GROMACS .gro file of C-alpha atoms in nm:
model
  401
    1MET     CA    1   6.837  20.968  -2.178
    2LEU     CA    2   6.987  21.257  -2.007
    3HIS     CA    3   7.271  21.431  -2.188
    4SER     CA    4   7.566  21.524  -1.975
    5ASN     CA    5   7.697  21.885  -1.956
    6SER     CA    6   7.918  22.033  -1.718
    7GLN     CA    7   7.796  22.268  -1.452
    8GLN     CA    8   8.043  22.524  -1.550
    9GLU     CA    9   7.862  22.556  -1.905
   10LEU     CA   10   7.549  22.657  -1.719
   11GLY     CA   11   7.705  22.915  -1.505
   12SER     CA   12   7.558  22.928  -1.150
   13GLY     CA   13   7.249  22.728  -1.263
   14LEU     CA   14   7.018  23.003  -1.142
   15PRO     CA   15   6.766  23.136  -1.378
   16ALA     CA   16   6.818  23.463  -1.543
   17PHE     CA   17   6.548  23.697  -1.579
   18GLY     CA   18   6.669  23.909  -1.877
   19GLN     CA   19   6.365  23.980  -2.119
   20ALA     CA   20   6.172  23.671  -1.970
   21THR     CA   21   5.784  23.719  -1.984
   22ARG     CA   22   5.596  23.797  -1.661
   23ARG     CA   23   5.376  23.474  -1.700
   24VAL     CA   24   5.490  23.125  -1.674
   25SER     CA   25   5.316  22.887  -1.912
   26ALA     CA   26   5.248  22.530  -1.821
   27ARG     CA   27   5.438  22.386  -2.105
   28MET     CA   28   5.708  22.596  -2.279
   29PRO     CA   29   5.820  22.501  -2.624
   30ASP     CA   30   6.135  22.326  -2.523
   31THR     CA   31   6.066  22.236  -2.152
   32LEU     CA   32   6.138  21.858  -2.174
   33ASN     CA   33   6.468  21.920  -2.374
   34GLU     CA   34   6.567  22.181  -2.128
   35LEU     CA   35   6.507  21.963  -1.828
   36LYS     CA   36   6.695  21.670  -1.985
   37ARG     CA   37   6.993  21.922  -2.048
   38LEU     CA   38   6.980  22.056  -1.696
   39CYS     CA   39   6.970  21.708  -1.542
   40GLY     CA   40   7.246  21.589  -1.758
   41GLN     CA   41   7.494  21.748  -1.541
   42LYS     CA   42   7.748  21.551  -1.309
   43ALA     CA   43   7.834  21.668  -0.952
   44THR     CA   44   8.210  21.620  -0.912
   45PRO     CA   45   8.455  21.615  -0.608
   46SER     CA   46   8.620  21.919  -0.757
   47GLN     CA   47   8.305  22.125  -0.726
   48TYR     CA   48   8.205  21.996  -0.370
   49LYS     CA   49   8.536  21.956  -0.208
   50LEU     CA   50   8.412  21.918   0.144
   51ALA     CA   51   8.176  21.625   0.047
   52SER     CA   52   8.288  21.301   0.202
   53PHE     CA   53   8.178  21.134  -0.127
   54ILE     CA   54   7.924  21.170  -0.417
   55GLU     CA   55   7.683  20.901  -0.496
   56SER     CA   56   7.434  20.925  -0.768
   57ASN     CA   57   7.491  21.292  -0.802
   58ILE     CA   58   7.409  21.324  -0.431
   59PRO     CA   59   7.701  21.495  -0.231
   60HIS     CA   60   7.717  21.325   0.131
   61TYR     CA   61   7.871  21.492   0.431
   62ASP     CA   62   7.992  21.280   0.730
   63LEU     CA   63   7.941  21.482   1.034
   64SER     CA   64   8.089  21.249   1.271
   65SER     CA   65   8.436  21.405   1.270
   66ILE     CA   66   8.328  21.775   1.251
   67SER     CA   67   8.265  22.003   1.540
   68SER     CA   68   7.970  22.217   1.488
   69SER     CA   69   8.148  22.480   1.705
   70ASP     CA   70   8.433  22.510   1.468
   71SER     CA   71   8.293  22.827   1.297
   72ALA     CA   72   8.575  22.820   1.027
   73ILE     CA   73   8.477  22.480   0.889
   74VAL     CA   74   8.100  22.531   0.941
   75GLY     CA   75   8.123  22.856   0.740
   76GLN     CA   76   8.292  22.675   0.457
   77LEU     CA   77   8.018  22.386   0.475
   78GLN     CA   78   7.732  22.623   0.477
   79ASP     CA   79   7.875  22.798   0.170
   80GLU     CA   80   7.904  22.466  -0.006
   81TRP     CA   81   7.560  22.339   0.094
   82TYR     CA   82   7.418  22.668  -0.053
   83GLN     CA   83   7.584  22.588  -0.364
   84VAL     CA   84   7.440  22.235  -0.380
   85LEU     CA   85   7.093  22.362  -0.297
   86SER     CA   86   7.088  22.641  -0.547
   87GLY     CA   87   7.275  22.593  -0.869
   88GLY     CA   88   7.408  22.227  -0.798
   89PRO     CA   89   7.234  21.891  -0.758
   90GLY     CA   90   6.967  22.053  -0.514
   91VAL     CA   91   7.002  21.765  -0.260
   92LEU     CA   92   7.254  21.644  -0.002
   93ILE     CA   93   7.290  21.383   0.274
   94LEU     CA   94   7.426  21.467   0.611
   95GLN     CA   95   7.552  21.138   0.760
   96ASN     CA   96   7.527  21.110   1.143
   97PHE     CA   97   7.322  21.421   1.154
   98LEU     CA   98   7.175  21.284   1.476
   99ALA     CA   99   7.415  21.033   1.634
  100ASP     CA  100   7.242  20.951   1.949
  101GLN     CA  101   7.066  20.616   1.901
  102ALA     CA  102   6.896  20.625   2.236
  103LEU     CA  103   6.743  20.951   2.147
  104LEU     CA  104   6.625  20.820   1.825
  105ASP     CA  105   6.486  20.520   1.987
  106ARG     CA  106   6.309  20.728   2.263
  107THR     CA  107   6.162  20.958   1.993
  108ASN     CA  108   6.036  20.675   1.796
  109SER     CA  109   5.858  20.546   2.107
  110VAL     CA  110   5.695  20.898   2.138
  111PHE     CA  111   5.594  20.870   1.760
  112ASP     CA  112   5.442  20.518   1.831
  113THR     CA  113   5.232  20.658   2.113
  114ILE     CA  114   5.100  20.942   1.916
  115ILE     CA  115   5.036  20.721   1.609
  116GLU     CA  116   4.833  20.473   1.836
  117ARG     CA  117   4.641  20.763   1.982
  118GLU     CA  118   4.551  20.899   1.643
  119ALA     CA  119   4.486  20.564   1.476
  120ALA     CA  120   4.105  20.618   1.460
  121SER     CA  121   4.134  20.880   1.200
  122ALA     CA  122   4.290  20.830   0.862
  123LYS     CA  123   4.573  21.043   0.782
  124GLY     CA  124   4.621  21.161   0.415
  125ASP     CA  125   4.924  21.209   0.208
  126HIS     CA  126   4.943  21.492  -0.064
  127PHE     CA  127   5.095  21.263  -0.318
  128ALA     CA  128   5.050  20.902  -0.216
  129THR     CA  129   4.767  20.669  -0.175
  130SER     CA  130   4.559  20.731   0.144
  131GLY     CA  131   4.614  20.471   0.414
  132ALA     CA  132   4.947  20.353   0.275
  133ASN     CA  133   5.138  20.531   0.534
  134SER     CA  134   5.111  20.630   0.900
  135ARG     CA  135   5.139  20.998   0.934
  136ILE     CA  136   5.156  21.248   1.224
  137TRP     CA  137   5.081  21.607   1.119
  138ASN     CA  138   5.260  21.849   1.325
  139SER     CA  139   5.476  21.606   1.488
  140PHE     CA  140   5.678  21.895   1.608
  141GLN     CA  141   5.418  22.029   1.866
  142LYS     CA  142   5.292  21.692   1.937
  143HIS     CA  143   5.630  21.572   2.028
  144ALA     CA  144   5.691  21.861   2.256
  145GLU     CA  145   5.364  21.806   2.448
  146GLN     CA  146   5.412  21.420   2.469
  147ASP     CA  147   5.774  21.410   2.589
  148PRO     CA  148   5.943  21.761   2.639
  149GLU     CA  149   6.278  21.620   2.740
  150SER     CA  150   6.335  21.428   2.442
  151PHE     CA  151   6.198  21.712   2.227
  152VAL     CA  152   6.437  21.965   2.362
  153LEU     CA  153   6.748  21.713   2.313
  154TYR     CA  154   6.627  21.641   1.969
  155TYR     CA  155   6.580  21.994   1.842
  156ALA     CA  156   6.889  22.130   2.012
  157ASN     CA  157   7.092  21.962   1.744
  158PRO     CA  158   7.340  22.239   1.625
  159TRP     CA  159   7.351  22.078   1.281
  160LEU     CA  160   6.978  22.147   1.225
  161ALA     CA  161   7.057  22.513   1.277
  162LYS     CA  162   7.357  22.517   1.061
  163VAL     CA  163   7.185  22.360   0.760
  164SER     CA  164   6.871  22.583   0.814
  165GLU     CA  165   7.070  22.901   0.820
  166ALA     CA  166   7.276  22.798   0.513
  167TRP     CA  167   6.964  22.817   0.294
  168LEU     CA  168   6.737  23.060   0.497
  169GLY     CA  169   6.938  23.259   0.717
  170PRO     CA  170   6.842  23.311   1.085
  171ALA     CA  171   6.486  23.336   1.241
  172TYR     CA  172   6.370  23.039   1.024
  173GLN     CA  173   6.040  22.880   1.138
  174LEU     CA  174   6.019  22.498   1.174
  175THR     CA  175   5.744  22.245   1.132
  176ALA     CA  176   5.768  21.877   1.119
  177GLN     CA  177   5.559  21.564   1.015
  178VAL     CA  178   5.633  21.198   1.071
  179ASN     CA  179   5.579  20.963   0.783
  180VAL     CA  180   5.598  20.576   0.833
  181VAL     CA  181   5.585  20.386   0.514
  182ARG     CA  182   5.490  20.026   0.592
  183PRO     CA  183   5.610  19.704   0.400
  184GLY     CA  184   5.447  19.716   0.052
  185GLY     CA  185   5.392  20.111   0.068
  186LYS     CA  186   5.352  20.245  -0.268
  187PRO     CA  187   5.561  20.536  -0.405
  188GLN     CA  188   5.461  20.897  -0.451
  189GLU     CA  189   5.413  21.070  -0.773
  190ALA     CA  190   5.698  21.303  -0.861
  191HIS     CA  191   5.626  21.646  -0.742
  192ARG     CA  192   5.768  21.991  -0.625
  193ASP     CA  193   5.694  22.107  -0.274
  194TYR     CA  194   5.541  22.397  -0.085
  195HIS     CA  195   5.463  22.685  -0.154
  196LEU     CA  196   5.379  22.662  -0.519
  197GLY     CA  197   5.409  22.291  -0.539
  198PHE     CA  198   5.075  22.254  -0.335
  199GLN     CA  199   4.898  22.484  -0.593
  200SER     CA  200   4.701  22.397  -0.889
  201ASN     CA  201   4.830  22.485  -1.228
  202ALA     CA  202   4.561  22.746  -1.247
  203ALA     CA  203   4.664  22.890  -0.919
  204CYS     CA  204   5.032  22.892  -1.010
  205ALA     CA  205   4.973  23.061  -1.340
  206GLN     CA  206   4.850  23.360  -1.157
  207PHE     CA  207   5.193  23.406  -0.974
  208PRO     CA  208   5.451  23.601  -1.194
  209ARG     CA  209   5.781  23.441  -1.293
  210SER     CA  210   5.952  23.610  -1.006
  211MET     CA  211   5.740  23.425  -0.748
  212HIS     CA  212   5.804  23.099  -0.916
  213ILE     CA  213   6.176  23.154  -0.871
  214ALA     CA  214   6.141  23.307  -0.512
  215SER     CA  215   5.913  23.012  -0.376
  216GLN     CA  216   6.205  22.767  -0.362
  217PHE     CA  217   6.409  23.004  -0.168
  218LEU     CA  218   6.153  23.046   0.115
  219THR     CA  219   6.161  22.661   0.241
  220LEU     CA  220   6.425  22.404   0.303
  221GLN     CA  221   6.289  22.047   0.292
  222GLY     CA  222   6.448  21.764   0.505
  223ALA     CA  223   6.391  21.437   0.646
  224VAL     CA  224   6.572  21.273   0.941
  225ALA     CA  225   6.599  20.891   0.900
  226HIS     CA  226   6.456  20.724   1.223
  227SER     CA  227   6.516  20.383   1.084
  228ASP     CA  228   6.782  20.227   0.848
  229MET     CA  229   6.664  20.290   0.491
  230PRO     CA  230   6.799  20.055   0.256
  231LEU     CA  231   6.727  20.103  -0.104
  232VAL     CA  232   6.459  19.836  -0.121
  233SER     CA  233   6.257  20.025   0.144
  234GLY     CA  234   6.225  20.319  -0.084
  235PRO     CA  235   6.419  20.615   0.044
  236THR     CA  236   6.328  20.942  -0.122
  237ARG     CA  237   6.366  20.944  -0.502
  238VAL     CA  238   6.511  21.261  -0.653
  239LEU     CA  239   6.605  21.401  -0.996
  240PRO     CA  240   6.927  21.599  -0.919
  241PHE     CA  241   6.946  21.959  -1.077
  242SER     CA  242   6.563  21.940  -1.177
  243GLN     CA  243   6.503  22.247  -0.946
  244LEU     CA  244   6.686  22.459  -1.199
  245LEU     CA  245   6.392  22.436  -1.437
  246PRO     CA  246   6.213  22.786  -1.429
  247GLU     CA  247   5.873  22.653  -1.514
  248GLY     CA  248   5.888  22.355  -1.316
  249TYR     CA  249   5.599  22.456  -1.063
  250MET     CA  250   5.372  22.461  -1.388
  251SER     CA  251   5.513  22.138  -1.558
  252TRP     CA  252   5.574  21.863  -1.292
  253ARG     CA  253   5.214  21.732  -1.363
  254ASP     CA  254   5.306  21.678  -1.732
  255PRO     CA  255   5.297  21.312  -1.819
  256GLU     CA  256   5.640  21.352  -2.030
  257ILE     CA  257   5.798  21.507  -1.726
  258ARG     CA  258   5.692  21.256  -1.505
  259ALA     CA  259   5.805  20.983  -1.735
  260LEU     CA  260   6.139  21.152  -1.747
  261PHE     CA  261   6.156  21.140  -1.364
  262ASN     CA  262   6.049  20.787  -1.354
  263GLU     CA  263   6.316  20.688  -1.609
  264ASN     CA  264   6.604  20.883  -1.442
  265TRP     CA  265   6.534  20.919  -1.071
  266VAL     CA  266   6.806  20.826  -0.830
  267SER     CA  267   6.817  20.731  -0.450
  268ALA     CA  268   7.062  20.670  -0.184
  269PRO     CA  269   7.038  20.440   0.109
  270MET     CA  270   7.053  20.608   0.475
  271LYS     CA  271   7.133  20.479   0.814
  272ALA     CA  272   6.926  20.594   1.128
  273GLY     CA  273   7.036  20.925   1.218
  274ASP     CA  274   7.127  21.041   0.860
  275ALA     CA  275   6.930  21.322   0.713
  276VAL     CA  276   6.840  21.440   0.375
  277PHE     CA  277   6.802  21.804   0.280
  278PHE     CA  278   6.673  21.949  -0.054
  279ASN     CA  279   6.543  22.249  -0.246
  280PRO     CA  280   6.172  22.239  -0.244
  281ALA     CA  281   6.166  22.292  -0.623
  282LEU     CA  282   6.369  21.966  -0.678
  283LEU     CA  283   6.143  21.683  -0.837
  284HIS     CA  284   6.109  21.421  -0.593
  285ALA     CA  285   5.900  21.137  -0.468
  286ALA     CA  286   5.886  20.895  -0.170
  287GLY     CA  287   5.989  20.562  -0.290
  288GLU     CA  288   5.819  20.222  -0.284
  289ASN     CA  289   5.881  20.007   0.020
  290THR     CA  290   5.928  19.651  -0.155
  291THR     CA  291   6.042  19.480   0.172
  292THR     CA  292   5.832  19.260   0.390
  293ASP     CA  293   5.984  19.365   0.718
  294VAL     CA  294   6.121  19.729   0.719
  295HIS     CA  295   5.900  20.005   0.833
  296ARG     CA  296   6.053  20.314   0.689
  297ILE     CA  297   6.030  20.587   0.944
  298GLY     CA  298   6.130  20.957   0.857
  299ASN     CA  299   6.079  21.284   1.041
  300LEU     CA  300   5.999  21.518   0.767
  301LEU     CA  301   6.127  21.889   0.831
  302GLN     CA  302   5.974  22.172   0.660
  303ILE     CA  303   6.187  22.484   0.742
  304SER     CA  304   6.059  22.811   0.636
  305SER     CA  305   6.219  23.149   0.598
  306ALA     CA  306   6.140  23.428   0.839
  307PHE     CA  307   5.976  23.599   0.534
  308GLY     CA  308   5.758  23.308   0.434
  309ARG     CA  309   5.451  23.135   0.571
  310PRO     CA  310   5.483  22.778   0.717
  311MET     CA  311   5.247  22.520   0.613
  312GLU     CA  312   5.132  22.422   0.957
  313HIS     CA  313   5.037  22.647   1.243
  314VAL     CA  314   5.247  22.572   1.545
  315ASN     CA  315   5.142  22.686   1.880
  316ASN     CA  316   5.478  22.821   2.033
  317VAL     CA  317   5.314  22.908   2.369
  318LYS     CA  318   5.220  22.559   2.435
  319ILE     CA  319   5.559  22.419   2.341
  320ILE     CA  320   5.742  22.686   2.532
  321ARG     CA  321   5.512  22.601   2.845
  322ALA     CA  322   5.584  22.233   2.808
  323CYS     CA  323   5.966  22.259   2.748
  324TRP     CA  324   6.083  22.554   2.947
  325ASP     CA  325   6.215  22.369   3.240
  326ARG     CA  326   6.411  22.139   3.018
  327LEU     CA  327   6.545  22.441   2.810
  328ARG     CA  328   6.664  22.601   3.135
  329ALA     CA  329   6.856  22.282   3.236
  330LEU     CA  330   6.999  22.260   2.893
  331ALA     CA  331   7.119  22.618   2.884
  332ALA     CA  332   7.281  22.565   3.220
  333ASN     CA  333   7.480  22.235   3.144
  334GLU     CA  334   7.523  22.235   2.757
  335GLU     CA  335   7.720  22.422   2.488
  336SER     CA  336   7.567  22.721   2.372
  337ASP     CA  337   7.519  22.631   2.022
  338GLN     CA  338   7.275  22.344   2.142
  339THR     CA  339   7.082  22.615   2.330
  340LYS     CA  340   7.075  22.847   2.034
  341ALA     CA  341   6.947  22.567   1.813
  342CYS     CA  342   6.664  22.477   2.063
  343VAL     CA  343   6.568  22.842   2.100
  344SER     CA  344   6.558  22.878   1.721
  345ALA     CA  345   6.316  22.584   1.705
  346LEU     CA  346   6.091  22.687   1.977
  347ALA     CA  347   6.030  23.045   1.922
  348GLY     CA  348   5.974  23.279   1.646
  349GLY     CA  349   6.289  23.482   1.573
  350TYR     CA  350   6.124  23.732   1.330
  351PRO     CA  351   5.925  24.015   1.521
  352PHE     CA  352   5.701  24.098   1.234
  353PRO     CA  353   5.409  24.163   1.167
  354SER     CA  354   5.391  24.399   1.458
  355ASN     CA  355   5.184  24.681   1.622
  356LEU     CA  356   5.447  24.962   1.608
  357ASP     CA  357   5.221  25.174   1.829
  358LYS     CA  358   5.281  24.933   2.125
  359GLN     CA  359   5.593  24.754   2.016
  360GLN     CA  360   5.875  25.013   1.998
  361PRO     CA  361   6.210  24.927   1.827
  362GLY     CA  362   6.464  24.784   2.076
  363GLU     CA  363   6.787  24.955   2.195
  364ASN     CA  364   7.006  24.775   1.942
  365GLY     CA  365   6.805  24.798   1.626
  366MET     CA  366   6.518  24.906   1.423
  367ALA     CA  367   6.280  24.591   1.510
  368PRO     CA  368   6.083  24.543   1.830
  369PRO     CA  369   6.166  24.217   2.033
  370SER     CA  370   6.083  23.871   1.895
  371GLU     CA  371   5.969  23.566   2.075
  372ALA     CA  372   6.334  23.425   2.079
  373ASP     CA  373   6.445  23.759   2.240
  374VAL     CA  374   6.196  23.703   2.527
  375LEU     CA  375   6.334  23.338   2.569
  376TRP     CA  376   6.698  23.461   2.586
  377GLU     CA  377   6.585  23.726   2.851
  378GLY     CA  378   6.418  23.474   3.036
  379LEU     CA  379   6.721  23.228   3.040
  380GLN     CA  380   6.944  23.519   3.141
  381LYS     CA  381   6.714  23.616   3.441
  382GLY     CA  382   6.627  23.268   3.551
  383TRP     CA  383   6.245  23.322   3.479
  384ASP     CA  384   6.022  23.034   3.565
  385THR     CA  385   5.763  22.881   3.334
  386ASN     CA  386   5.467  23.129   3.439
  387GLN     CA  387   5.706  23.424   3.381
  388VAL     CA  388   5.824  23.334   3.037
  389VAL     CA  389   5.482  23.226   2.910
  390THR     CA  390   5.333  23.542   3.040
  391ALA     CA  391   5.584  23.749   2.859
  392VAL     CA  392   5.547  23.564   2.532
  393GLU     CA  393   5.170  23.600   2.551
  394GLN     CA  394   5.207  23.963   2.629
  395LEU     CA  395   5.424  24.002   2.321
  396LYS     CA  396   5.177  23.840   2.100
  397ALA     CA  397   4.891  24.058   2.242
  398ASP     CA  398   5.097  24.358   2.193
  399SER     CA  399   5.146  24.286   1.822
  400MET     CA  400   4.770  24.284   1.749
  401TYR     CA  401   4.576  24.605   1.691
   0.00000   0.00000   0.00000
């Protein structure tokens, strides 16, 4: 059983360094009881005033009546989302994150085409039985190359930019993987995510305590529901507040920790177009699909800080080449926040590492131009595809010694 404590009793929930040792052990003397204490907290409406409701300790935010261009309310939402993800439950659901059902249907058709094409080779899952799911690695780039128009519309979603910037700030890096869990699909084991979540205990032990804390602030995990996800279909299982355990990257494989997760996890149903976002240090696992007819489809978003390394390599030049004409059309006809969201998804916004012999700082700062800067220049000057691709390739070449 988890013992309830108010969040106020635990301060911000962020681990304090104090006189803590440099090394993090696989099992601290009171790890299990500390996790029980942390996860005994309750998220309340008084803490998360902008949430539409809180269910199973998961704040839900209905975006259908909120304008992404209302900077005042968006700023308040971002502040609250940061609080949820850092010292709060560690997970939130954005309802009506992508409200265009026709776009979802079209994107699902794109995913079906890619899955059929790749069916000859089995796709593994880091934490589930091989073959239980259909998976598209790097669905981000493959989507762009298969159907640039729907890709641009999909990733021009301003809310994707808002929630990413709430946790990571600007110049984030986006990757995506599609996971389709078929009827009868088994659950994953509870785990933490990338970076340190993908390392063995022996590898994790080589990183000092500061990196165990920093790892969770370099990535935002998310998933967009591309089908309705009733509870019986197994939407993501989470253990709210578990990201607050400092030694969690070393202890999530511990049988007692996993048993605690299995006894106390919660989940929430989602509609197609809803999205869940969570701190990568949150203990979580894809659930079991006990239905006979629901194919649970999620586009898993892994969003990395400008200062981190993404898990997948994305060929931005290929994406820009495929999507430039659609991006130009979007910029000419749509609101600026949609264009900004799409540029942020397509191009690197952080100009380092660089060759400072060749790439001098720009007029307005200490940093040289980034890929995103090149795209903005191309949009302003009306460049065609060859011009913008040539400019981006030259930027990449100039960054190398």
